[in-house]
XYZ file of C-alpha atoms in Angstrom:
335
model
C 25.511 -18.913 -4.245
C 24.614 -15.486 -2.818
C 22.044 -14.985 -5.562
C 20.374 -18.278 -4.660
C 20.385 -17.269 -1.004
C 18.593 -14.063 -1.974
C 15.890 -16.100 -3.706
C 15.500 -18.253 -0.586
C 15.111 -15.118 1.532
C 12.438 -13.782 -0.841
C 10.574 -17.110 -0.744
C 10.689 -17.246 3.059
C 9.474 -13.638 3.194
C 6.527 -14.565 0.972
C 5.711 -17.447 3.330
C 5.818 -15.115 6.336
C 3.463 -12.705 4.573
C 1.057 -15.579 3.894
C 0.923 -16.326 7.624
C 0.571 -12.617 8.420
C -2.295 -12.279 5.938
C -4.206 -15.122 7.582
C -3.515 -13.867 11.112
C -4.544 -10.303 10.263
C -7.691 -11.611 8.568
C -8.667 -13.515 11.712
C -8.013 -10.405 13.792
C -9.944 -8.182 11.385
C -13.029 -10.387 11.424
C -13.095 -10.821 15.198
C -16.506 -10.512 16.822
C -17.527 -6.859 17.042
C -20.903 -5.113 17.438
C -22.970 -4.866 14.270
C -25.498 -2.257 13.262
C -28.394 -4.120 14.795
C -26.537 -5.866 17.621
C -27.263 -4.455 21.102
C -24.327 -3.749 23.397
C -24.273 -2.914 27.062
C -23.809 0.737 27.856
C -20.832 1.021 30.171
C -20.582 4.767 30.603
C -21.682 6.006 33.997
C -21.639 2.603 35.717
C -21.235 3.366 39.368
C -23.270 4.301 42.401
C -26.417 5.123 40.479
C -26.274 2.073 38.259
C -28.268 -0.240 40.491
C -31.081 2.272 40.641
C -31.415 2.230 36.876
C -30.892 5.969 36.683
C -30.015 7.731 33.463
C -26.395 7.813 32.338
C -24.711 11.138 31.662
C -23.926 10.194 28.074
C -27.211 8.910 26.725
C -29.981 9.259 29.303
C -30.705 5.530 28.902
C -31.015 3.275 31.926
C -27.708 1.696 32.806
C -27.709 -1.936 31.867
C -30.259 -1.400 29.122
C -29.624 -2.418 25.558
C -28.251 0.360 23.435
C -27.968 -0.074 19.687
C -24.420 0.836 18.707
C -23.950 1.508 15.006
C -20.717 -0.150 13.988
C -20.394 1.478 10.610
C -18.690 4.771 11.289
C -18.451 4.175 15.040
C -14.866 2.988 15.244
C -13.674 6.522 15.891
C -16.326 7.202 18.542
C -15.886 4.270 20.918
C -12.784 2.569 22.256
C -11.830 -0.389 20.060
C -12.363 -3.868 21.377
C -9.245 -5.614 22.679
C -7.291 -7.242 19.901
C -7.107 -10.997 19.754
C -3.857 -12.871 19.823
C -4.095 -13.201 16.030
C -3.284 -9.501 15.669
C -0.024 -9.937 17.565
C 0.887 -12.977 15.488
C 0.168 -11.010 12.345
C 2.442 -8.141 13.391
C 5.235 -10.511 14.432
C 5.193 -12.531 11.214
C 4.840 -9.367 9.131
C 7.963 -7.964 10.778
C 9.823 -11.228 10.210
C 8.778 -11.208 6.559
C 10.018 -7.639 6.121
C 13.380 -8.509 7.693
C 13.665 -11.539 5.420
C 12.877 -9.325 2.436
C 15.626 -6.946 3.536
C 17.956 -9.924 3.621
C 16.870 -10.815 0.076
C 17.701 -7.300 -1.119
C 21.075 -7.172 0.620
C 22.216 -10.569 -0.661
C 20.912 -9.746 -4.135
C 22.983 -6.559 -4.145
C 26.072 -8.483 -3.027
C 25.547 -11.090 -5.742
C 25.049 -8.465 -8.457
C 27.747 -6.087 -7.221
C 25.394 -3.117 -7.442
C 22.198 -1.697 -5.945
C 19.423 -4.313 -6.182
C 16.789 -2.457 -8.185
C 17.860 -2.562 -11.835
C 15.178 -4.878 -13.293
C 11.532 -5.726 -12.706
C 12.282 -8.526 -10.247
C 14.459 -6.325 -8.062
C 12.149 -3.330 -8.449
C 9.251 -5.430 -7.176
C 11.203 -6.628 -4.145
C 12.234 -3.080 -3.302
C 8.732 -1.649 -3.730
C 7.228 -4.340 -1.494
C 9.890 -3.637 1.119
C 9.046 0.085 1.097
C 5.297 -0.601 1.375
C 5.885 -2.989 4.284
C 8.150 -0.469 6.010
C 5.553 2.292 5.590
C 2.944 0.067 7.245
C 5.278 -0.712 10.161
C 6.211 2.956 10.633
C 2.560 4.080 10.690
C 1.738 1.276 13.106
C 4.199 2.716 15.619
C 2.100 5.869 16.020
C -1.444 4.541 15.486
C -3.182 1.200 15.296
C -3.582 0.379 11.609
C -3.641 -3.388 11.881
C -6.859 -3.291 9.878
C -4.591 -2.581 6.885
C -2.443 -5.613 7.635
C -4.532 -8.196 5.792
C -4.397 -6.213 2.587
C -0.830 -4.919 2.757
C 0.478 -8.387 3.626
C -1.753 -9.959 0.982
C -0.529 -7.535 -1.668
C 3.092 -8.184 -0.613
C 2.503 -11.929 -0.848
C 0.986 -11.628 -4.335
C 3.730 -9.365 -5.685
C 6.509 -11.541 -4.290
C 4.886 -14.596 -5.853
C 4.744 -12.843 -9.230
C 8.325 -11.674 -8.811
C 9.725 -15.106 -8.011
C 7.589 -16.985 -10.529
C 7.396 -14.626 -13.507
C 9.982 -11.880 -13.149
C 13.036 -13.616 -11.722
C 16.360 -13.192 -13.507
C 19.810 -14.159 -12.335
C 21.880 -11.482 -10.636
C 24.359 -9.820 -12.938
C 25.723 -6.547 -14.310
C 23.472 -3.926 -15.871
C 23.462 -2.265 -19.265
C 25.989 0.529 -19.825
C 23.203 3.138 -19.733
C 22.399 2.056 -16.181
C 25.968 2.131 -14.929
C 25.538 5.529 -13.380
C 25.052 6.929 -9.897
C 21.603 8.134 -11.036
C 20.507 4.513 -10.855
C 20.849 4.781 -7.088
C 19.018 8.105 -6.884
C 16.312 7.852 -9.528
C 15.154 4.262 -9.108
C 15.271 4.320 -5.297
C 12.930 7.321 -5.356
C 10.639 5.580 -7.850
C 10.419 2.386 -5.789
C 9.669 4.437 -2.675
C 6.892 6.261 -4.542
C 5.369 2.961 -5.662
C 5.529 1.548 -2.136
C 3.816 4.573 -0.612
C 1.161 4.732 -3.313
C 0.376 1.041 -2.763
C -0.442 1.615 0.909
C -2.453 4.727 0.005
C -4.454 2.686 -2.517
C -5.221 0.039 0.115
C -6.571 2.728 2.454
C -8.681 4.224 -0.359
C -10.130 0.840 -1.317
C -11.134 0.171 2.295
C -12.642 3.654 2.454
C -14.944 2.793 -0.455
C -15.982 -0.448 1.211
C -16.763 1.273 4.489
C -18.496 4.220 2.858
C -20.791 1.936 0.867
C -22.492 0.749 4.047
C -22.260 4.058 5.921
C -24.033 5.965 3.153
C -26.779 3.357 2.840
C -27.181 2.781 6.544
C -27.120 -0.970 5.941
C -24.859 -3.822 6.891
C -23.422 -6.717 4.877
C -25.365 -9.964 4.839
C -22.355 -12.223 5.456
C -21.257 -12.384 9.096
C -17.531 -12.205 8.264
C -18.145 -9.141 6.107
C -20.104 -7.445 8.909
C -17.197 -8.021 11.232
C -14.704 -6.755 8.680
C -16.658 -3.558 8.019
C -17.244 -3.079 11.734
C -13.506 -3.324 12.425
C -12.670 -0.510 10.017
C -12.477 3.117 11.131
C -14.773 5.726 9.626
C -14.510 6.616 5.913
C -13.236 10.086 6.864
C -10.432 8.563 8.921
C -9.424 6.277 6.061
C -9.545 9.159 3.604
C -7.282 11.301 5.784
C -4.791 8.459 6.067
C -4.777 7.893 2.301
C -4.412 11.619 1.650
C -1.370 11.966 3.895
C 0.321 8.943 2.366
C -0.422 10.035 -1.196
C 0.779 13.568 -0.476
C 4.209 12.191 0.434
C 4.043 9.858 -2.538
C 3.326 12.794 -4.853
C 6.498 14.531 -3.697
C 8.424 11.376 -4.554
C 6.753 11.146 -7.966
C 7.815 14.725 -8.622
C 11.398 13.864 -7.689
C 11.151 10.756 -9.885
C 10.301 12.906 -12.920
C 12.993 15.477 -12.173
C 15.767 12.961 -11.499
C 14.728 10.924 -14.526
C 14.956 13.981 -16.765
C 18.426 14.826 -15.470
C 19.592 11.238 -15.978
C 18.090 11.185 -19.505
C 20.071 14.291 -20.388
C 23.270 12.622 -19.179
C 22.541 9.343 -20.966
C 20.788 10.403 -24.180
C 21.465 14.126 -24.475
C 17.889 15.270 -23.910
C 15.691 15.870 -20.877
C 12.448 14.623 -22.407
C 11.742 12.456 -25.424
C 8.118 11.313 -25.060
C 9.258 7.794 -24.414
C 6.388 5.573 -23.274
C 7.847 5.174 -19.772
C 8.309 8.925 -19.456
C 4.755 9.559 -20.651
C 3.146 7.116 -18.206
C 5.199 8.403 -15.324
C 3.979 11.880 -16.199
C 0.375 10.588 -16.435
C 0.743 9.116 -12.958
C 2.082 12.419 -11.663
C -0.836 14.311 -13.254
C -3.425 11.983 -11.691
C -1.982 12.402 -8.202
C -1.589 16.154 -8.740
C -5.259 16.387 -9.741
C -6.203 14.281 -6.718
C -4.371 16.544 -4.268
C -5.587 19.721 -5.957
C -9.225 18.625 -6.122
C -9.265 17.514 -2.514
C -7.505 20.549 -1.034
C -9.030 23.356 -3.130
C -12.281 21.996 -4.553
C -13.384 19.978 -1.554
C -13.441 16.717 -3.450
C -13.531 14.333 -0.533
C -15.279 11.052 0.052
C -15.695 8.633 -2.798
C -14.356 10.927 -5.490
C -11.058 11.320 -3.663
C -10.827 7.562 -3.148
C -11.429 6.846 -6.832
C -8.767 9.411 -7.744
C -6.318 7.619 -5.472
C -7.120 4.257 -7.049
C -6.816 5.746 -10.535
C -3.297 6.856 -9.692
C -2.412 3.365 -8.513
C -3.947 1.917 -11.674
C -1.660 4.158 -13.719
C 1.300 2.789 -11.763
C 0.267 -0.776 -12.584
C -0.017 0.067 -16.285
C 3.394 1.720 -16.214
C 5.002 -1.286 -14.557
C 3.302 -4.250 -16.211
C 2.235 -2.963 -19.632
C 4.927 -0.447 -20.538
C 7.819 -2.528 -19.215
C 6.709 -5.739 -20.921
C 4.953 -4.670 -24.123
C 5.920 -1.109 -25.079
C 8.899 -0.224 -27.242
C 10.755 1.905 -24.741
C 14.277 3.000 -23.930
C 13.355 2.142 -20.336
C 12.605 -1.535 -21.024
C 14.956 -2.944 -18.417
C 12.802 -5.855 -17.296
C 15.658 -8.297 -17.848
C 13.219 -10.869 -19.238
C 14.505 -10.783 -22.798
């Protein structure tokens, strides 16, 4: 009964994320200035405005049309007021995250253990971490432009979890009946959640940078509004870097805790198991990303592609290794 309730919670959470995705998308594509769209210069409006005198900021007559480049300008001018859709998106996203927490809690009660011992539970936990990271960042800065993509990714992963990865709640294999399950896998799910948000920021950075570097704008109106709503590529890169830096620490702890657990379970710290190898590959990619950016000055597109390569390695580790590789870590629960 509790296990079925957990599935209901997960399904309701997915529904809430669908609504949040739509609401955030409406908010993201709200009407904003485009590269060629004139906007009224507001700075310096006051006593001298009626005389048409120059403004302190630009020297242009007040009330004249000033071309405001949207691409790259989000950090230079105050953002336009958010529409109601943004508030709806945040509210439904929060509700979805709370429902997902309910799914995890009831799943743990039904199984009598921590709820992250198979691919279904791992997915739920990783989505919960990614959603929590988004909500935490939102408390200190406005990152609702990420909402469409974080909520959309959460929706997709929950759909895959409930439709393709679901297994009934139950006990785990003897090798997993260890307190390291709590430590090691919780760190790994947190690393995946953080890296997912970092990858979203990097992908948006590439989109924004494409038009900034060319000095052009998208042909489709909705795409112009989307690009215009994004902050500068540098701002997105800094956000991705900070998230991935924390994620790298967690990947390091994942490797270390996994090695200690392997020694307890199998009598060796490292055995070149396929899961161990791909986790190490992921760690190397993120280590190279951080090193290249901090010491070699590899910013911009190269840093973004590095970030996405790390996330691609995570996807291979989760979907390919777990389902198709002959591994001691094949705990998908799918038979």
